[in-house]
């Protein structure tokens, strides 16, 4: 077989046909010509309706955790048979509706190692969105099927249930509901088509099995050693790598700690120096401004004034003396930032060729500077 043919066969799931059978008294394979009897026991068995029972029960006012515990207790109490339970939310009862499928002892004993599929579950998957009633020709006889209000109903054609109309009315469907009839060949083809197209993500909700008997424990023990050893080696290698990385980081952190301590020490020294400078500046600003008085006298002399008298305090200075030009001295003095105003105190008098005058100077405060 060519590789392309093999890949195509896997994609179409045709290989699955040899591993699927339908059971009613005997095993039948699903073919395009109907049900054909076989001798071998496949892994997946579609079980006829007469070999299992279905029951519905509502659990009101119960949480999902409590429901799972109850279902687990029920399964443990019925270990002699295989059961499958599924649940759905019931908003009206603030609880859950539970459907229990229980296979009879014949199936549970002889085929516990297989994956069992109730035929009505397979049908329900294909017709779950349709308001339809079915009449199916199965190896076990004519089977009626319908889905109403989320619950499946099925019964074999016998006794009072002798037609689709009667069955429809018995399960609450009107006689106007869509009716579908499938003969044995069509039903075989339908089962195979549904199973082949069934999503793998939901297959666990479809099949039932006794897990302890369906798995070869000896083979399982033999197969998990290789992955276990591989996982252990991987863990050791990864842990060793991270230990080396951890040691390198510890060394780097130790070096960085010394540098950080040195930087912190320098920062502390800088902070102490800044604090000292601020204290000194504050102290100097509180001292009398003697130097500014000298600067004023210097500027006056520089502008040509002969100072006869210099008197002042922290707010005002009085200058008395001679100059070739009193206005020149006043202009030079007025430009000093230490002063807020400068003016003559009285008239300017002539004494020979020189001016004799008195100036009053207002000192600027620290904020005004």
CSV table of C-alpha atoms in Angstrom, one decimal:
chain,number,residue,atom,x,y,z
A,1,UNK,CA,0.0,0.0,0.0
A,2,UNK,CA,1.3,3.4,-0.9
A,3,UNK,CA,1.9,6.0,1.9
A,4,UNK,CA,-0.7,8.3,0.4
A,5,UNK,CA,-3.3,5.6,0.4
A,6,UNK,CA,-2.4,4.8,4.0
A,7,UNK,CA,-2.8,8.4,5.1
A,8,UNK,CA,-6.1,8.7,3.3
A,9,UNK,CA,-7.3,5.5,4.9
A,10,UNK,CA,-6.5,6.9,8.3
A,11,UNK,CA,-8.2,10.2,7.6
A,12,UNK,CA,-11.4,8.6,6.4
A,13,UNK,CA,-11.4,6.2,9.4
A,14,UNK,CA,-12.1,3.2,7.1
A,15,UNK,CA,-9.7,1.2,9.3
A,16,UNK,CA,-12.2,1.6,12.2
A,17,UNK,CA,-14.8,-0.6,10.4
A,18,UNK,CA,-12.9,-3.8,11.4
A,19,UNK,CA,-13.0,-2.8,15.1
A,20,UNK,CA,-16.8,-2.1,15.3
A,21,UNK,CA,-19.7,-4.5,15.6
A,22,UNK,CA,-23.4,-4.5,16.4
A,23,UNK,CA,-24.7,-7.0,19.0
A,24,UNK,CA,-28.0,-8.8,19.1
A,25,UNK,CA,-27.6,-12.5,20.1
A,26,UNK,CA,-24.6,-12.5,17.7
A,27,UNK,CA,-22.1,-10.0,16.5
A,28,UNK,CA,-22.6,-8.2,13.2
A,29,UNK,CA,-20.3,-5.9,11.2
A,30,UNK,CA,-21.7,-2.7,9.6
A,31,UNK,CA,-21.5,-2.9,5.8
A,32,UNK,CA,-23.1,-1.0,3.0
A,33,UNK,CA,-25.3,-4.1,2.3
A,34,UNK,CA,-26.6,-4.3,5.9
A,35,UNK,CA,-25.6,-6.3,9.0
A,36,UNK,CA,-23.2,-9.2,8.3
A,37,UNK,CA,-22.5,-11.8,11.0
A,38,UNK,CA,-18.8,-12.1,12.2
A,39,UNK,CA,-17.0,-14.5,14.5
A,40,UNK,CA,-14.3,-12.3,16.1
A,41,UNK,CA,-15.0,-9.9,19.0
A,42,UNK,CA,-14.0,-6.3,18.0
A,43,UNK,CA,-13.1,-3.6,20.5
A,44,UNK,CA,-16.2,-1.4,20.0
A,45,UNK,CA,-19.7,-2.9,20.2
A,46,UNK,CA,-22.9,-1.1,19.5
A,47,UNK,CA,-25.4,-2.7,21.8
A,48,UNK,CA,-29.0,-3.3,20.8
A,49,UNK,CA,-31.7,-1.5,22.8
A,50,UNK,CA,-33.0,-4.7,24.4
A,51,UNK,CA,-29.7,-5.3,26.3
A,52,UNK,CA,-29.7,-2.2,28.4
A,53,UNK,CA,-32.2,-0.1,30.3
A,54,UNK,CA,-32.5,3.7,30.6
A,55,UNK,CA,-33.8,5.7,33.6
A,56,UNK,CA,-34.1,9.4,34.4
A,57,UNK,CA,-33.9,10.9,37.8
A,58,UNK,CA,-33.9,14.5,39.0
A,59,UNK,CA,-31.7,15.6,41.9
A,60,UNK,CA,-33.1,19.0,43.1
A,61,UNK,CA,-31.1,21.6,45.1
A,62,UNK,CA,-27.8,19.8,44.8
A,63,UNK,CA,-24.4,21.1,43.8
A,64,UNK,CA,-22.3,19.5,41.0
A,65,UNK,CA,-19.7,18.3,43.6
A,66,UNK,CA,-22.4,16.6,45.6
A,67,UNK,CA,-24.0,15.1,42.5
A,68,UNK,CA,-20.7,13.5,41.4
A,69,UNK,CA,-20.2,12.0,44.8
A,70,UNK,CA,-23.7,10.5,44.7
A,71,UNK,CA,-23.2,9.1,41.2
A,72,UNK,CA,-19.8,7.6,42.3
A,73,UNK,CA,-21.6,5.8,45.2
A,74,UNK,CA,-24.2,4.4,42.9
A,75,UNK,CA,-21.6,3.0,40.5
A,76,UNK,CA,-19.7,1.4,43.4
A,77,UNK,CA,-23.0,-0.2,44.5
A,78,UNK,CA,-23.5,-1.8,41.1
A,79,UNK,CA,-20.1,-3.3,40.3
A,80,UNK,CA,-21.6,-6.5,38.9
A,81,UNK,CA,-23.0,-4.6,35.8
A,82,UNK,CA,-21.6,-1.8,33.6
A,83,UNK,CA,-23.5,1.5,33.9
A,84,UNK,CA,-23.1,4.8,32.3
A,85,UNK,CA,-24.4,8.1,33.8
A,86,UNK,CA,-24.8,11.5,32.2
A,87,UNK,CA,-26.3,14.7,33.7
A,88,UNK,CA,-27.6,18.0,32.5
A,89,UNK,CA,-28.6,21.2,34.4
A,90,UNK,CA,-32.2,21.5,35.6
A,91,UNK,CA,-32.9,25.2,36.1
A,92,UNK,CA,-36.4,24.8,37.4
A,93,UNK,CA,-35.4,22.4,40.2
A,94,UNK,CA,-32.1,24.2,40.7
A,95,UNK,CA,-30.4,20.8,40.4
A,96,UNK,CA,-29.6,18.2,37.7
A,97,UNK,CA,-31.3,15.6,35.6
A,98,UNK,CA,-29.4,12.3,35.5
A,99,UNK,CA,-29.8,9.6,32.9
A,100,UNK,CA,-28.5,6.2,33.9
A,101,UNK,CA,-27.8,3.5,31.2
A,102,UNK,CA,-27.4,0.0,32.7
A,103,UNK,CA,-26.2,-2.9,30.6
A,104,UNK,CA,-27.6,-6.3,31.5
A,105,UNK,CA,-25.5,-9.1,32.9
A,106,UNK,CA,-25.0,-10.8,29.5
A,107,UNK,CA,-23.3,-7.8,28.1
A,108,UNK,CA,-21.5,-6.9,31.4
A,109,UNK,CA,-20.1,-10.4,31.7
A,110,UNK,CA,-19.2,-11.3,28.1
A,111,UNK,CA,-18.1,-8.0,26.7
A,112,UNK,CA,-16.7,-6.1,29.7
A,113,UNK,CA,-13.3,-5.8,28.0
A,114,UNK,CA,-14.9,-3.9,25.1
A,115,UNK,CA,-16.1,-0.3,24.7
A,116,UNK,CA,-19.9,-0.5,24.7
A,117,UNK,CA,-22.1,2.0,22.8
A,118,UNK,CA,-25.9,2.1,23.3
A,119,UNK,CA,-27.4,2.4,19.9
A,120,UNK,CA,-29.9,5.0,21.0
A,121,UNK,CA,-27.0,7.3,22.1
A,122,UNK,CA,-25.5,7.0,18.6
A,123,UNK,CA,-28.9,7.8,17.0
A,124,UNK,CA,-29.4,10.8,19.4
A,125,UNK,CA,-26.2,12.4,18.3
A,126,UNK,CA,-27.4,12.5,14.6
A,127,UNK,CA,-31.0,13.7,15.3
A,128,UNK,CA,-30.5,15.8,18.4
A,129,UNK,CA,-31.5,19.0,16.7
A,130,UNK,CA,-34.6,17.6,14.8
A,131,UNK,CA,-38.1,17.1,16.0
A,132,UNK,CA,-38.4,13.6,14.4
A,133,UNK,CA,-39.7,10.1,15.2
A,134,UNK,CA,-37.8,7.1,13.7
A,135,UNK,CA,-38.7,3.5,12.9
A,136,UNK,CA,-35.5,1.5,12.5
A,137,UNK,CA,-35.2,-2.1,11.2
A,138,UNK,CA,-32.6,-3.6,13.6
A,139,UNK,CA,-31.4,-7.2,13.9
A,140,UNK,CA,-33.5,-7.2,17.2
A,141,UNK,CA,-36.7,-6.0,15.4
A,142,UNK,CA,-38.4,-2.7,14.5
A,143,UNK,CA,-37.3,0.0,17.0
A,144,UNK,CA,-39.1,3.3,17.5
A,145,UNK,CA,-37.1,6.3,18.6
A,146,UNK,CA,-37.9,9.9,19.5
A,147,UNK,CA,-36.3,12.8,21.4
A,148,UNK,CA,-38.6,15.1,23.4
A,149,UNK,CA,-37.6,17.9,25.9
A,150,UNK,CA,-34.0,16.7,26.0
A,151,UNK,CA,-34.9,13.1,26.8
A,152,UNK,CA,-34.7,10.1,24.5
A,153,UNK,CA,-37.6,7.6,24.1
A,154,UNK,CA,-37.4,4.2,22.4
A,155,UNK,CA,-39.5,1.0,22.2
A,156,UNK,CA,-39.7,-2.0,20.0
A,157,UNK,CA,-42.7,-2.5,17.8
A,158,UNK,CA,-45.0,-4.8,19.6
A,159,UNK,CA,-48.3,-5.0,21.6
A,160,UNK,CA,-50.0,-1.6,21.9
A,161,UNK,CA,-47.0,0.3,20.4
A,162,UNK,CA,-47.7,-0.9,16.8
A,163,UNK,CA,-47.1,2.2,14.7
A,164,UNK,CA,-45.2,5.4,14.5
A,165,UNK,CA,-48.3,7.5,15.2
A,166,UNK,CA,-49.1,5.6,18.4
A,167,UNK,CA,-45.5,5.8,19.6
A,168,UNK,CA,-45.4,9.6,18.8
A,169,UNK,CA,-48.5,10.2,20.9
A,170,UNK,CA,-47.2,8.0,23.8
A,171,UNK,CA,-44.1,10.2,24.1
A,172,UNK,CA,-45.8,13.5,23.8
A,173,UNK,CA,-45.2,14.2,20.1
A,174,UNK,CA,-48.0,15.2,17.7
A,175,UNK,CA,-48.8,13.0,14.7
A,176,UNK,CA,-47.6,15.8,12.6
A,177,UNK,CA,-44.0,15.3,13.7
A,178,UNK,CA,-41.5,14.3,11.0
A,179,UNK,CA,-41.4,10.5,10.5
A,180,UNK,CA,-38.4,8.7,9.2
A,181,UNK,CA,-38.2,5.0,8.4
A,182,UNK,CA,-34.9,3.2,7.7
A,183,UNK,CA,-34.7,-0.4,6.6
A,184,UNK,CA,-31.9,-2.8,7.8
A,185,UNK,CA,-29.4,-1.8,5.1
A,186,UNK,CA,-30.0,2.0,5.6
A,187,UNK,CA,-29.8,1.6,9.3
A,188,UNK,CA,-26.4,-0.2,9.1
A,189,UNK,CA,-25.1,2.5,6.8
A,190,UNK,CA,-26.5,5.2,9.2
A,191,UNK,CA,-24.8,3.7,12.2
A,192,UNK,CA,-21.5,3.5,10.5
A,193,UNK,CA,-21.7,7.1,9.1
A,194,UNK,CA,-22.6,8.5,12.6
A,195,UNK,CA,-19.7,6.6,14.3
A,196,UNK,CA,-17.2,7.5,11.6
A,197,UNK,CA,-18.0,11.2,11.9
A,198,UNK,CA,-18.4,11.3,15.7
A,199,UNK,CA,-16.0,13.9,17.2
A,200,UNK,CA,-13.2,12.4,19.1
A,201,UNK,CA,-13.4,15.1,21.8
A,202,UNK,CA,-16.8,13.6,22.8
A,203,UNK,CA,-16.1,9.9,22.5
A,204,UNK,CA,-15.6,9.5,26.2
A,205,UNK,CA,-19.2,10.5,26.8
A,206,UNK,CA,-20.4,7.9,24.2
A,207,UNK,CA,-18.7,4.7,25.3
A,208,UNK,CA,-18.9,2.6,28.5
A,209,UNK,CA,-16.5,0.0,29.7
A,210,UNK,CA,-15.0,-1.8,32.7
A,211,UNK,CA,-11.7,0.0,32.6
A,212,UNK,CA,-9.9,-2.7,34.6
A,213,UNK,CA,-10.7,-5.4,32.1
A,214,UNK,CA,-10.4,-3.3,28.9
A,215,UNK,CA,-6.8,-2.4,29.6
A,216,UNK,CA,-4.0,-5.0,29.6
A,217,UNK,CA,-2.3,-4.0,32.9
A,218,UNK,CA,0.8,-6.1,32.2
A,219,UNK,CA,1.4,-4.3,28.9
A,220,UNK,CA,0.6,-0.9,30.6
A,221,UNK,CA,3.3,-1.6,33.2
A,222,UNK,CA,5.7,-2.5,30.5
A,223,UNK,CA,5.0,0.7,28.5
A,224,UNK,CA,5.2,3.3,31.2
A,225,UNK,CA,8.8,2.5,32.2
A,226,UNK,CA,10.3,4.3,29.1
A,227,UNK,CA,8.3,7.5,29.5
A,228,UNK,CA,9.0,7.4,33.3
A,229,UNK,CA,12.8,7.1,32.8
A,230,UNK,CA,12.8,9.8,30.1
A,231,UNK,CA,10.8,12.1,32.4
A,232,UNK,CA,13.2,11.4,35.3
A,233,UNK,CA,16.3,12.1,33.2
A,234,UNK,CA,14.7,15.3,31.9
A,235,UNK,CA,14.0,16.4,35.5
A,236,UNK,CA,17.5,15.7,36.6
A,237,UNK,CA,19.1,17.5,33.7
A,238,UNK,CA,16.8,20.5,34.1
A,239,UNK,CA,17.4,20.6,37.8
A,240,UNK,CA,21.1,20.4,37.3
A,241,UNK,CA,21.0,23.3,34.8
A,242,UNK,CA,19.0,25.4,37.1
A,243,UNK,CA,21.3,24.7,40.0
A,244,UNK,CA,24.2,25.9,38.0
A,245,UNK,CA,22.3,29.0,37.0
A,246,UNK,CA,21.4,29.5,40.7
A,247,UNK,CA,25.0,29.3,41.8
A,248,UNK,CA,26.1,31.8,39.1
A,249,UNK,CA,23.4,34.2,40.1
A,250,UNK,CA,24.5,33.8,43.8
A,251,UNK,CA,28.0,34.8,42.9
A,252,UNK,CA,26.9,37.7,40.8
A,253,UNK,CA,24.6,38.9,43.6
A,254,UNK,CA,27.5,38.7,46.0
A,255,UNK,CA,29.6,40.9,43.7
A,256,UNK,CA,26.7,43.3,43.2
A,257,UNK,CA,26.1,43.5,46.9
A,258,UNK,CA,29.6,44.8,47.5
A,259,UNK,CA,29.2,47.4,44.8
A,260,UNK,CA,25.8,48.4,46.2
A,261,UNK,CA,27.3,48.8,49.7
A,262,UNK,CA,30.0,51.0,48.3
A,263,UNK,CA,27.5,53.1,46.4
A,264,UNK,CA,25.3,53.5,49.5
A,265,UNK,CA,28.3,54.6,51.5
A,266,UNK,CA,29.2,57.2,48.8
A,267,UNK,CA,25.6,58.3,48.7
A,268,UNK,CA,25.5,58.7,52.5
A,269,UNK,CA,28.7,60.8,52.3
A,270,UNK,CA,27.2,63.0,49.6
A,271,UNK,CA,24.0,63.4,51.7
A,272,UNK,CA,26.0,64.5,54.7
A,273,UNK,CA,27.9,67.0,52.6
A,274,UNK,CA,24.7,68.4,51.2
A,275,UNK,CA,23.3,68.7,54.6
A,276,UNK,CA,26.4,70.5,55.8
A,277,UNK,CA,26.3,73.0,52.9
A,278,UNK,CA,22.6,73.7,53.6
A,279,UNK,CA,23.3,74.3,57.2
A,280,UNK,CA,26.2,76.7,56.4
A,281,UNK,CA,24.2,78.6,53.8
A,282,UNK,CA,21.4,79.0,56.3
A,283,UNK,CA,23.8,80.2,58.9
A,284,UNK,CA,25.5,82.7,56.6
A,285,UNK,CA,22.2,84.1,55.4
A,286,UNK,CA,21.4,84.9,59.0
A,287,UNK,CA,24.6,87.0,59.5
A,288,UNK,CA,24.5,90.8,59.1
A,289,UNK,CA,25.3,91.9,55.6
A,290,UNK,CA,28.5,93.8,56.3
A,291,UNK,CA,30.1,92.8,53.1
A,292,UNK,CA,27.2,94.3,51.1
A,293,UNK,CA,27.9,97.7,52.9
A,294,UNK,CA,31.5,97.6,51.8
A,295,UNK,CA,30.4,96.9,48.2
A,296,UNK,CA,28.2,100.0,48.3
A,297,UNK,CA,31.0,102.1,49.6
A,298,UNK,CA,33.3,100.7,47.0
A,299,UNK,CA,30.9,101.6,44.2
A,300,UNK,CA,30.5,105.1,45.5
A,301,UNK,CA,34.2,105.6,45.7
A,302,UNK,CA,34.6,104.1,42.2
A,303,UNK,CA,32.1,106.6,40.8
A,304,UNK,CA,34.2,109.5,42.1
A,305,UNK,CA,32.8,110.2,45.6
A,306,UNK,CA,34.9,111.2,48.5
A,307,UNK,CA,33.1,109.8,51.5
A,308,UNK,CA,33.1,112.0,54.6
A,309,UNK,CA,30.5,110.0,56.5
A,310,UNK,CA,29.2,106.4,56.2
A,311,UNK,CA,26.4,105.5,58.5
A,312,UNK,CA,23.9,102.7,58.3
A,313,UNK,CA,22.0,99.8,59.8
A,314,UNK,CA,20.3,96.7,58.5
A,315,UNK,CA,17.8,98.6,56.4
A,316,UNK,CA,19.2,102.0,55.5
A,317,UNK,CA,22.6,103.6,54.7
A,318,UNK,CA,23.4,107.3,54.7
A,319,UNK,CA,26.4,108.6,52.6
A,320,UNK,CA,27.8,112.2,53.0
A,321,UNK,CA,30.6,113.6,50.9
A,322,UNK,CA,32.0,115.3,47.7
A,323,UNK,CA,32.1,114.3,44.1
A,324,UNK,CA,32.7,116.0,40.7
A,325,UNK,CA,29.2,114.9,39.7
A,326,UNK,CA,26.6,113.9,42.3
A,327,UNK,CA,24.2,112.5,39.6
A,328,UNK,CA,27.0,110.2,38.4
A,329,UNK,CA,27.4,108.7,41.8
A,330,UNK,CA,23.7,108.3,42.3
A,331,UNK,CA,23.3,106.5,38.9
A,332,UNK,CA,26.1,104.0,39.8
A,333,UNK,CA,24.7,103.4,43.2
A,334,UNK,CA,21.2,102.8,41.9
A,335,UNK,CA,22.2,99.9,39.8
A,336,UNK,CA,23.4,97.8,42.8
A,337,UNK,CA,21.1,94.7,43.5
A,338,UNK,CA,21.5,95.3,47.2
A,339,UNK,CA,19.4,98.4,47.1
A,340,UNK,CA,15.8,99.0,46.5
A,341,UNK,CA,16.1,102.8,46.2
A,342,UNK,CA,18.7,105.5,46.2
A,343,UNK,CA,18.0,109.3,46.5
A,344,UNK,CA,19.5,112.6,47.7
A,345,UNK,CA,18.6,113.7,51.2
A,346,UNK,CA,18.4,117.4,50.7
A,347,UNK,CA,19.8,119.7,47.9
A,348,UNK,CA,23.1,119.2,46.1
A,349,UNK,CA,25.4,122.2,46.9
A,350,UNK,CA,28.4,123.5,45.1
A,351,UNK,CA,31.7,123.7,47.0
A,352,UNK,CA,34.2,125.1,44.6
A,353,UNK,CA,34.0,123.0,41.5
A,354,UNK,CA,32.7,119.9,43.3
A,355,UNK,CA,29.2,118.9,44.5
A,356,UNK,CA,28.4,118.4,48.2
A,357,UNK,CA,25.5,116.0,48.9
A,358,UNK,CA,23.9,113.5,51.2
A,359,UNK,CA,22.4,110.2,49.9
A,360,UNK,CA,19.9,107.9,51.6
A,361,UNK,CA,20.0,104.3,50.4
A,362,UNK,CA,17.3,101.6,51.2
A,363,UNK,CA,18.7,98.1,51.4
A,364,UNK,CA,16.9,95.2,49.8
A,365,UNK,CA,15.7,92.3,52.0
A,366,UNK,CA,16.7,88.6,51.1
A,367,UNK,CA,13.3,87.9,49.5
A,368,UNK,CA,13.5,91.1,47.4
A,369,UNK,CA,16.9,90.0,46.0
